[in-house]
Short mmCIF file of N, CA and C in Angstrom, two decimals:
data_model
loop_
_atom_site.label_atom_id
_atom_site.label_comp_id
_atom_site.label_asym_id
_atom_site.label_seq_id
_atom_site.Cartn_x
_atom_site.Cartn_y
_atom_site.Cartn_z
N MET A 1 -4.85 -25.23 -13.62
CA MET A 1 -5.05 -23.79 -13.63
C MET A 1 -3.98 -23.14 -12.76
N SER A 2 -3.37 -22.09 -13.27
CA SER A 2 -2.31 -21.43 -12.52
C SER A 2 -2.90 -20.48 -11.47
N ALA A 3 -2.12 -20.25 -10.42
CA ALA A 3 -2.56 -19.35 -9.36
C ALA A 3 -2.62 -17.92 -9.89
N ARG A 4 -3.54 -17.16 -9.35
CA ARG A 4 -3.65 -15.77 -9.77
C ARG A 4 -2.56 -14.94 -9.11
N PRO A 5 -2.11 -13.88 -9.77
CA PRO A 5 -1.10 -13.01 -9.15
C PRO A 5 -1.68 -12.34 -7.90
N ILE A 6 -0.77 -12.02 -6.99
CA ILE A 6 -1.14 -11.45 -5.70
C ILE A 6 -0.74 -9.98 -5.64
N ILE A 7 -1.64 -9.17 -5.13
CA ILE A 7 -1.31 -7.80 -4.76
C ILE A 7 -1.28 -7.75 -3.24
N ALA A 8 -0.16 -7.33 -2.70
CA ALA A 8 0.00 -7.20 -1.26
C ALA A 8 -0.54 -5.84 -0.83
N VAL A 9 -1.36 -5.82 0.19
CA VAL A 9 -1.87 -4.58 0.76
C VAL A 9 -1.41 -4.53 2.21
N LEU A 10 -0.48 -3.64 2.48
CA LEU A 10 0.15 -3.58 3.80
C LEU A 10 -0.24 -2.30 4.51
N ASN A 11 -0.67 -2.45 5.75
CA ASN A 11 -1.17 -1.34 6.55
C ASN A 11 -0.40 -1.23 7.85
N GLY A 12 -0.05 -0.01 8.21
CA GLY A 12 0.74 0.25 9.39
C GLY A 12 -0.08 0.57 10.63
N PRO A 13 0.57 1.23 11.59
CA PRO A 13 0.01 1.40 12.92
C PRO A 13 -1.27 2.24 12.97
N ASN A 14 -2.13 1.81 13.86
CA ASN A 14 -3.39 2.47 14.20
C ASN A 14 -4.48 2.33 13.14
N LEU A 15 -4.17 1.75 12.00
CA LEU A 15 -5.20 1.58 10.98
C LEU A 15 -6.23 0.54 11.39
N ASN A 16 -5.90 -0.30 12.35
CA ASN A 16 -6.89 -1.24 12.90
C ASN A 16 -8.01 -0.50 13.63
N LEU A 17 -7.82 0.77 13.93
CA LEU A 17 -8.82 1.57 14.64
C LEU A 17 -9.69 2.41 13.70
N LEU A 18 -9.52 2.23 12.40
CA LEU A 18 -10.34 3.00 11.46
C LEU A 18 -11.82 2.80 11.76
N GLY A 19 -12.57 3.87 11.61
CA GLY A 19 -14.00 3.85 11.92
C GLY A 19 -14.27 4.31 13.34
N LYS A 20 -13.26 4.18 14.21
CA LYS A 20 -13.38 4.60 15.60
C LYS A 20 -12.45 5.78 15.91
N ARG A 21 -11.27 5.76 15.31
CA ARG A 21 -10.25 6.78 15.58
C ARG A 21 -10.47 7.99 14.68
N GLU A 22 -10.71 9.12 15.25
CA GLU A 22 -10.86 10.39 14.56
C GLU A 22 -11.69 10.28 13.27
N PRO A 23 -12.95 9.86 13.39
CA PRO A 23 -13.76 9.65 12.19
C PRO A 23 -13.96 10.92 11.35
N ARG A 24 -13.88 12.10 11.95
CA ARG A 24 -14.02 13.32 11.16
C ARG A 24 -12.83 13.48 10.20
N LEU A 25 -11.71 12.89 10.56
CA LEU A 25 -10.51 12.96 9.73
C LEU A 25 -10.38 11.76 8.81
N TYR A 26 -10.60 10.58 9.36
CA TYR A 26 -10.36 9.34 8.61
C TYR A 26 -11.63 8.69 8.07
N GLY A 27 -12.80 9.19 8.46
CA GLY A 27 -14.05 8.62 7.99
C GLY A 27 -14.54 7.50 8.89
N THR A 28 -15.63 6.88 8.47
CA THR A 28 -16.26 5.85 9.28
C THR A 28 -16.01 4.43 8.75
N ALA A 29 -15.41 4.31 7.60
CA ALA A 29 -15.08 2.98 7.07
C ALA A 29 -14.06 2.31 7.98
N THR A 30 -14.26 1.03 8.21
CA THR A 30 -13.31 0.25 9.02
C THR A 30 -12.26 -0.37 8.11
N LEU A 31 -11.21 -0.89 8.71
CA LEU A 31 -10.20 -1.58 7.93
C LEU A 31 -10.80 -2.83 7.28
N ALA A 32 -11.75 -3.47 7.95
CA ALA A 32 -12.44 -4.63 7.36
C ALA A 32 -13.22 -4.20 6.12
N ASP A 33 -13.83 -3.02 6.14
CA ASP A 33 -14.53 -2.51 4.96
C ASP A 33 -13.55 -2.30 3.81
N ILE A 34 -12.40 -1.72 4.13
CA ILE A 34 -11.38 -1.48 3.10
C ILE A 34 -10.87 -2.80 2.55
N GLU A 35 -10.66 -3.77 3.42
CA GLU A 35 -10.20 -5.08 2.95
C GLU A 35 -11.20 -5.70 1.98
N LYS A 36 -12.49 -5.65 2.30
CA LYS A 36 -13.52 -6.19 1.40
C LYS A 36 -13.48 -5.50 0.05
N SER A 37 -13.34 -4.20 0.06
CA SER A 37 -13.28 -3.43 -1.19
C SER A 37 -12.04 -3.81 -2.00
N CYS A 38 -10.92 -3.96 -1.32
CA CYS A 38 -9.68 -4.36 -2.00
C CYS A 38 -9.83 -5.73 -2.65
N ARG A 39 -10.38 -6.68 -1.90
CA ARG A 39 -10.56 -8.04 -2.43
C ARG A 39 -11.52 -8.05 -3.62
N ARG A 40 -12.60 -7.29 -3.53
CA ARG A 40 -13.57 -7.22 -4.62
C ARG A 40 -12.94 -6.61 -5.88
N THR A 41 -12.23 -5.51 -5.70
CA THR A 41 -11.58 -4.84 -6.84
C THR A 41 -10.54 -5.75 -7.47
N ALA A 42 -9.69 -6.33 -6.65
CA ALA A 42 -8.64 -7.21 -7.18
C ALA A 42 -9.25 -8.42 -7.89
N ASP A 43 -10.28 -9.01 -7.30
CA ASP A 43 -10.93 -10.17 -7.91
C ASP A 43 -11.49 -9.81 -9.29
N ASP A 44 -12.12 -8.65 -9.39
CA ASP A 44 -12.66 -8.20 -10.68
C ASP A 44 -11.57 -8.06 -11.73
N LEU A 45 -10.35 -7.80 -11.28
CA LEU A 45 -9.22 -7.59 -12.20
C LEU A 45 -8.35 -8.84 -12.37
N GLY A 46 -8.75 -9.95 -11.73
CA GLY A 46 -8.01 -11.20 -11.88
C GLY A 46 -6.84 -11.38 -10.93
N PHE A 47 -6.88 -10.68 -9.81
CA PHE A 47 -5.80 -10.76 -8.82
C PHE A 47 -6.37 -11.25 -7.49
N ASP A 48 -5.49 -11.80 -6.66
CA ASP A 48 -5.80 -12.10 -5.28
C ASP A 48 -5.12 -11.03 -4.42
N VAL A 49 -5.54 -10.92 -3.17
CA VAL A 49 -4.98 -9.93 -2.25
C VAL A 49 -4.44 -10.64 -1.02
N ASP A 50 -3.26 -10.22 -0.60
CA ASP A 50 -2.73 -10.59 0.71
C ASP A 50 -2.78 -9.31 1.53
N PHE A 51 -3.74 -9.22 2.44
CA PHE A 51 -4.04 -8.00 3.19
C PHE A 51 -3.53 -8.15 4.60
N ARG A 52 -2.69 -7.22 5.03
CA ARG A 52 -2.10 -7.31 6.37
C ARG A 52 -2.09 -5.95 7.06
N GLN A 53 -2.18 -5.99 8.38
CA GLN A 53 -2.05 -4.79 9.21
C GLN A 53 -1.24 -5.14 10.44
N THR A 54 -0.38 -4.22 10.83
CA THR A 54 0.38 -4.40 12.06
C THR A 54 0.67 -3.04 12.67
N ASN A 55 0.80 -3.03 13.97
CA ASN A 55 1.21 -1.82 14.68
C ASN A 55 2.71 -1.81 14.96
N HIS A 56 3.43 -2.80 14.45
CA HIS A 56 4.84 -2.99 14.76
C HIS A 56 5.70 -2.87 13.51
N GLU A 57 6.66 -1.97 13.57
CA GLU A 57 7.53 -1.70 12.42
C GLU A 57 8.23 -2.95 11.91
N GLY A 58 8.79 -3.75 12.79
CA GLY A 58 9.50 -4.96 12.38
C GLY A 58 8.59 -5.96 11.70
N ALA A 59 7.35 -6.07 12.18
CA ALA A 59 6.39 -6.99 11.55
C ALA A 59 6.02 -6.51 10.15
N LEU A 60 5.92 -5.20 9.96
CA LEU A 60 5.64 -4.65 8.63
C LEU A 60 6.80 -4.97 7.68
N ILE A 61 8.00 -4.82 8.16
CA ILE A 61 9.19 -5.15 7.36
C ILE A 61 9.24 -6.65 7.07
N ASP A 62 8.91 -7.48 8.06
CA ASP A 62 8.85 -8.93 7.82
C ASP A 62 7.83 -9.26 6.73
N SER A 63 6.70 -8.57 6.70
CA SER A 63 5.71 -8.81 5.65
C SER A 63 6.27 -8.46 4.28
N ILE A 64 7.00 -7.38 4.20
CA ILE A 64 7.64 -7.00 2.93
C ILE A 64 8.61 -8.09 2.51
N HIS A 65 9.43 -8.56 3.42
CA HIS A 65 10.39 -9.63 3.11
C HIS A 65 9.66 -10.90 2.67
N ASP A 66 8.56 -11.23 3.34
CA ASP A 66 7.79 -12.44 2.99
C ASP A 66 7.23 -12.37 1.58
N LEU A 67 6.84 -11.18 1.14
CA LEU A 67 6.09 -11.03 -0.12
C LEU A 67 6.92 -10.43 -1.26
N ARG A 68 8.13 -10.01 -0.99
CA ARG A 68 8.90 -9.24 -1.97
C ARG A 68 9.16 -9.97 -3.28
N GLU A 69 9.19 -11.29 -3.26
CA GLU A 69 9.45 -12.03 -4.50
C GLU A 69 8.19 -12.65 -5.10
N SER A 70 7.10 -12.63 -4.37
CA SER A 70 5.89 -13.29 -4.87
C SER A 70 4.78 -12.34 -5.28
N ALA A 71 4.74 -11.15 -4.74
CA ALA A 71 3.65 -10.22 -5.05
C ALA A 71 3.88 -9.53 -6.39
N ALA A 72 2.79 -9.34 -7.13
CA ALA A 72 2.85 -8.63 -8.41
C ALA A 72 2.89 -7.12 -8.20
N GLY A 73 2.50 -6.68 -7.01
CA GLY A 73 2.52 -5.26 -6.67
C GLY A 73 2.19 -5.08 -5.21
N PHE A 74 2.50 -3.89 -4.71
CA PHE A 74 2.29 -3.57 -3.30
C PHE A 74 1.49 -2.28 -3.16
N VAL A 75 0.46 -2.32 -2.34
CA VAL A 75 -0.22 -1.12 -1.86
C VAL A 75 0.26 -0.94 -0.43
N VAL A 76 0.84 0.21 -0.13
CA VAL A 76 1.42 0.41 1.19
C VAL A 76 0.85 1.67 1.83
N ASN A 77 0.12 1.48 2.92
CA ASN A 77 -0.27 2.59 3.79
C ASN A 77 0.49 2.36 5.09
N ALA A 78 1.67 2.90 5.15
CA ALA A 78 2.53 2.69 6.31
C ALA A 78 2.15 3.59 7.48
N ALA A 79 1.14 4.42 7.29
CA ALA A 79 0.66 5.34 8.33
C ALA A 79 1.84 6.15 8.86
N ALA A 80 1.98 6.28 10.15
CA ALA A 80 3.03 7.13 10.73
C ALA A 80 4.43 6.68 10.33
N TYR A 81 4.63 5.39 10.07
CA TYR A 81 5.97 4.92 9.67
C TYR A 81 6.41 5.51 8.33
N THR A 82 5.47 5.97 7.53
CA THR A 82 5.79 6.64 6.28
C THR A 82 6.79 7.77 6.52
N HIS A 83 6.59 8.49 7.60
CA HIS A 83 7.33 9.72 7.87
C HIS A 83 8.54 9.52 8.76
N THR A 84 8.76 8.30 9.23
CA THR A 84 9.82 8.09 10.23
C THR A 84 10.76 6.93 9.94
N SER A 85 10.39 6.01 9.07
CA SER A 85 11.12 4.74 9.02
C SER A 85 12.04 4.58 7.81
N VAL A 86 13.32 4.76 8.08
CA VAL A 86 14.33 4.46 7.07
C VAL A 86 14.37 2.95 6.83
N ALA A 87 14.16 2.17 7.87
CA ALA A 87 14.17 0.70 7.74
C ALA A 87 13.07 0.24 6.78
N LEU A 88 11.90 0.87 6.87
CA LEU A 88 10.81 0.55 5.94
C LEU A 88 11.21 0.89 4.51
N HIS A 89 11.78 2.06 4.32
CA HIS A 89 12.28 2.45 3.00
C HIS A 89 13.26 1.40 2.47
N ASP A 90 14.20 1.01 3.30
CA ASP A 90 15.22 0.05 2.86
C ASP A 90 14.61 -1.30 2.50
N ALA A 91 13.61 -1.74 3.25
CA ALA A 91 12.94 -3.01 2.93
C ALA A 91 12.19 -2.89 1.61
N LEU A 92 11.47 -1.79 1.41
CA LEU A 92 10.73 -1.59 0.16
C LEU A 92 11.67 -1.45 -1.03
N ALA A 93 12.85 -0.94 -0.81
CA ALA A 93 13.82 -0.79 -1.90
C ALA A 93 14.27 -2.15 -2.45
N THR A 94 14.05 -3.23 -1.71
CA THR A 94 14.42 -4.57 -2.19
C THR A 94 13.34 -5.19 -3.07
N VAL A 95 12.18 -4.54 -3.14
CA VAL A 95 11.04 -5.05 -3.90
C VAL A 95 11.19 -4.66 -5.37
N THR A 96 11.01 -5.63 -6.27
CA THR A 96 11.10 -5.31 -7.69
C THR A 96 9.73 -5.01 -8.30
N ALA A 97 8.67 -5.45 -7.67
CA ALA A 97 7.32 -5.17 -8.16
C ALA A 97 6.97 -3.71 -7.88
N PRO A 98 6.04 -3.15 -8.61
CA PRO A 98 5.66 -1.75 -8.37
C PRO A 98 4.97 -1.58 -7.02
N ILE A 99 5.19 -0.41 -6.44
CA ILE A 99 4.65 -0.04 -5.13
C ILE A 99 3.81 1.22 -5.31
N VAL A 100 2.64 1.24 -4.67
CA VAL A 100 1.83 2.45 -4.62
C VAL A 100 1.63 2.80 -3.15
N GLU A 101 2.07 4.00 -2.79
CA GLU A 101 1.87 4.51 -1.43
C GLU A 101 0.47 5.11 -1.34
N VAL A 102 -0.26 4.78 -0.28
CA VAL A 102 -1.63 5.27 -0.10
C VAL A 102 -1.77 5.92 1.27
N HIS A 103 -2.50 7.04 1.29
CA HIS A 103 -2.90 7.68 2.55
C HIS A 103 -4.36 8.07 2.43
N LEU A 104 -5.12 7.83 3.48
CA LEU A 104 -6.54 8.18 3.49
C LEU A 104 -6.74 9.69 3.42
N THR A 105 -5.88 10.43 4.10
CA THR A 105 -5.99 11.89 4.13
C THR A 105 -4.93 12.50 3.23
N ASN A 106 -5.10 13.79 2.93
CA ASN A 106 -4.08 14.51 2.19
C ASN A 106 -3.00 14.92 3.18
N VAL A 107 -1.95 14.14 3.25
CA VAL A 107 -0.89 14.39 4.23
C VAL A 107 -0.20 15.73 3.99
N HIS A 108 -0.28 16.26 2.79
CA HIS A 108 0.38 17.54 2.49
C HIS A 108 -0.43 18.74 2.99
N ALA A 109 -1.67 18.50 3.38
CA ALA A 109 -2.51 19.56 3.95
C ALA A 109 -2.55 19.45 5.47
N ARG A 110 -1.71 18.57 6.01
CA ARG A 110 -1.71 18.36 7.46
C ARG A 110 -0.40 18.88 8.05
N GLU A 111 -0.04 18.40 9.22
CA GLU A 111 1.15 18.87 9.92
C GLU A 111 2.40 18.71 9.04
N GLU A 112 3.33 19.62 9.25
CA GLU A 112 4.58 19.64 8.46
C GLU A 112 5.31 18.30 8.51
N PHE A 113 5.35 17.65 9.69
CA PHE A 113 6.10 16.39 9.79
C PHE A 113 5.54 15.30 8.90
N ARG A 114 4.28 15.43 8.47
CA ARG A 114 3.67 14.44 7.58
C ARG A 114 4.02 14.66 6.11
N HIS A 115 4.69 15.74 5.80
CA HIS A 115 5.02 16.05 4.41
C HIS A 115 6.19 15.22 3.89
N ARG A 116 6.97 14.64 4.76
CA ARG A 116 8.14 13.83 4.37
C ARG A 116 7.73 12.37 4.32
N SER A 117 8.02 11.71 3.18
CA SER A 117 7.73 10.29 3.05
C SER A 117 9.01 9.53 2.72
N TYR A 118 9.26 8.48 3.50
CA TYR A 118 10.36 7.58 3.19
C TYR A 118 9.93 6.48 2.22
N VAL A 119 8.64 6.40 1.95
CA VAL A 119 8.10 5.40 1.02
C VAL A 119 8.12 5.95 -0.41
N ALA A 120 7.76 7.20 -0.59
CA ALA A 120 7.60 7.79 -1.92
C ALA A 120 8.80 7.58 -2.86
N PRO A 121 10.05 7.67 -2.38
CA PRO A 121 11.16 7.50 -3.30
C PRO A 121 11.25 6.10 -3.95
N VAL A 122 10.60 5.11 -3.35
CA VAL A 122 10.63 3.77 -3.93
C VAL A 122 9.27 3.37 -4.51
N ALA A 123 8.34 4.31 -4.54
CA ALA A 123 6.98 4.03 -5.04
C ALA A 123 6.82 4.49 -6.48
N LYS A 124 6.00 3.76 -7.20
CA LYS A 124 5.64 4.14 -8.58
C LYS A 124 4.65 5.29 -8.56
N ALA A 125 3.80 5.34 -7.52
CA ALA A 125 2.78 6.38 -7.41
C ALA A 125 2.45 6.61 -5.94
N VAL A 126 1.89 7.79 -5.66
CA VAL A 126 1.42 8.13 -4.33
C VAL A 126 -0.01 8.63 -4.47
N ILE A 127 -0.92 8.06 -3.67
CA ILE A 127 -2.32 8.46 -3.68
C ILE A 127 -2.66 8.93 -2.27
N ALA A 128 -3.08 10.18 -2.15
CA ALA A 128 -3.38 10.74 -0.83
C ALA A 128 -4.65 11.57 -0.90
N GLY A 129 -5.46 11.48 0.15
CA GLY A 129 -6.62 12.32 0.27
C GLY A 129 -7.88 11.79 -0.38
N CYS A 130 -7.87 10.57 -0.85
CA CYS A 130 -9.04 9.98 -1.52
C CYS A 130 -9.83 9.07 -0.60
N GLY A 131 -9.49 9.03 0.68
CA GLY A 131 -10.18 8.15 1.61
C GLY A 131 -9.98 6.70 1.21
N PRO A 132 -10.92 5.83 1.58
CA PRO A 132 -10.79 4.41 1.25
C PRO A 132 -10.71 4.13 -0.25
N ASP A 133 -11.26 5.03 -1.07
CA ASP A 133 -11.18 4.83 -2.52
C ASP A 133 -9.73 4.78 -3.01
N GLY A 134 -8.83 5.40 -2.27
CA GLY A 134 -7.42 5.38 -2.66
C GLY A 134 -6.87 3.97 -2.81
N TYR A 135 -7.34 3.06 -1.98
CA TYR A 135 -6.90 1.67 -2.08
C TYR A 135 -7.35 1.05 -3.40
N GLU A 136 -8.61 1.30 -3.78
CA GLU A 136 -9.12 0.79 -5.04
C GLU A 136 -8.33 1.38 -6.20
N PHE A 137 -8.08 2.70 -6.16
CA PHE A 137 -7.30 3.34 -7.22
C PHE A 137 -5.91 2.69 -7.32
N ALA A 138 -5.30 2.41 -6.18
CA ALA A 138 -3.97 1.81 -6.17
C ALA A 138 -3.99 0.41 -6.78
N ILE A 139 -4.98 -0.39 -6.43
CA ILE A 139 -5.08 -1.75 -6.99
C ILE A 139 -5.30 -1.68 -8.49
N ARG A 140 -6.16 -0.79 -8.94
CA ARG A 140 -6.39 -0.64 -10.38
C ARG A 140 -5.12 -0.21 -11.10
N HIS A 141 -4.37 0.69 -10.48
CA HIS A 141 -3.11 1.13 -11.09
C HIS A 141 -2.10 -0.01 -11.15
N LEU A 142 -1.98 -0.76 -10.07
CA LEU A 142 -1.05 -1.89 -10.08
C LEU A 142 -1.45 -2.94 -11.10
N ALA A 143 -2.74 -3.21 -11.23
CA ALA A 143 -3.20 -4.18 -12.22
C ALA A 143 -2.84 -3.70 -13.63
N ALA A 144 -3.00 -2.41 -13.87
CA ALA A 144 -2.65 -1.86 -15.18
C ALA A 144 -1.15 -1.97 -15.43
N LEU A 145 -0.35 -1.74 -14.39
CA LEU A 145 1.10 -1.86 -14.55
C LEU A 145 1.53 -3.30 -14.77
N ALA A 146 0.83 -4.24 -14.13
CA ALA A 146 1.22 -5.65 -14.20
C ALA A 146 0.74 -6.33 -15.47
N THR A 147 -0.15 -5.69 -16.19
CA THR A 147 -0.72 -6.31 -17.38
C THR A 147 -0.48 -5.41 -18.58
N ASP A 148 0.08 -5.97 -19.61
CA ASP A 148 0.29 -5.22 -20.84
C ASP A 148 -1.05 -5.11 -21.55
N ALA A 149 -1.57 -3.90 -21.67
CA ALA A 149 -2.91 -3.69 -22.24
C ALA A 149 -3.03 -4.25 -23.66
N GLY A 150 -1.93 -4.27 -24.38
CA GLY A 150 -1.98 -4.75 -25.76
C GLY A 150 -2.08 -6.25 -25.89
N THR A 151 -1.49 -6.99 -24.96
CA THR A 151 -1.45 -8.44 -25.09
C THR A 151 -2.15 -9.17 -23.96
N GLY A 152 -2.40 -8.46 -22.86
CA GLY A 152 -3.01 -9.11 -21.70
C GLY A 152 -2.05 -10.01 -20.95
N THR A 153 -0.75 -9.87 -21.22
CA THR A 153 0.23 -10.70 -20.52
C THR A 153 0.96 -9.88 -19.48
N ALA A 154 1.46 -10.56 -18.49
CA ALA A 154 2.16 -9.88 -17.40
C ALA A 154 3.42 -9.22 -17.92
N ILE A 155 3.69 -8.05 -17.40
CA ILE A 155 4.92 -7.33 -17.71
C ILE A 155 6.01 -7.85 -16.80
N ASP A 156 7.24 -7.96 -17.30
CA ASP A 156 8.37 -8.39 -16.50
C ASP A 156 8.67 -7.32 -15.45
N THR A 157 8.53 -7.66 -14.18
CA THR A 157 8.81 -6.71 -13.10
C THR A 157 10.11 -7.05 -12.40
N ASP A 158 10.92 -7.93 -13.00
CA ASP A 158 12.17 -8.32 -12.36
C ASP A 158 13.27 -7.30 -12.54
N THR A 159 13.12 -6.36 -13.46
CA THR A 159 14.16 -5.37 -13.68
C THR A 159 14.01 -4.22 -12.71
N LYS A 160 15.10 -3.86 -12.08
CA LYS A 160 15.10 -2.74 -11.13
C LYS A 160 15.10 -1.45 -11.93
N ASP A 161 14.16 -0.58 -11.63
CA ASP A 161 14.05 0.69 -12.33
C ASP A 161 13.97 1.78 -11.29
N SER A 162 14.92 2.67 -11.29
CA SER A 162 14.93 3.72 -10.26
C SER A 162 13.74 4.64 -10.36
N SER A 163 13.06 4.67 -11.49
CA SER A 163 11.88 5.53 -11.61
C SER A 163 10.62 4.80 -11.20
N ARG A 164 10.72 3.50 -10.94
CA ARG A 164 9.61 2.63 -10.55
C ARG A 164 8.37 3.06 -11.25
#
């Protein structure tokens, strides 16, 4: 039996504090709750999940490098690094699999500095303001992109497409 395809779910700084940090803004779900939901959703769709969180920019980039050739898709909540990290953008630009940027809150309804994303230009989609459900939406979208609905076979993601 062949291994199931992997969806990488990468989380940036302070997301380890979900459920405790500003619950009126981010809700009461913990990162562990989100991980369980991601694993359940992916499993239902025939995928495995590699779920990671780090507060360190270099470690997030190392995770991208580790998974860039093996993951069928990426869910990326880079948190504050979304708005500041050219290095993160450059690492994600090396990924050929589709990327979905996720934010728990609607970043466009928040402070002006949150309106700029260095992830969005290399992402196939951006989901913001849906809370933890955004992760499930992203996994479902990646599964749909990775599977040809007509044949049930994986789509070739090796071709670089500027429109991702």
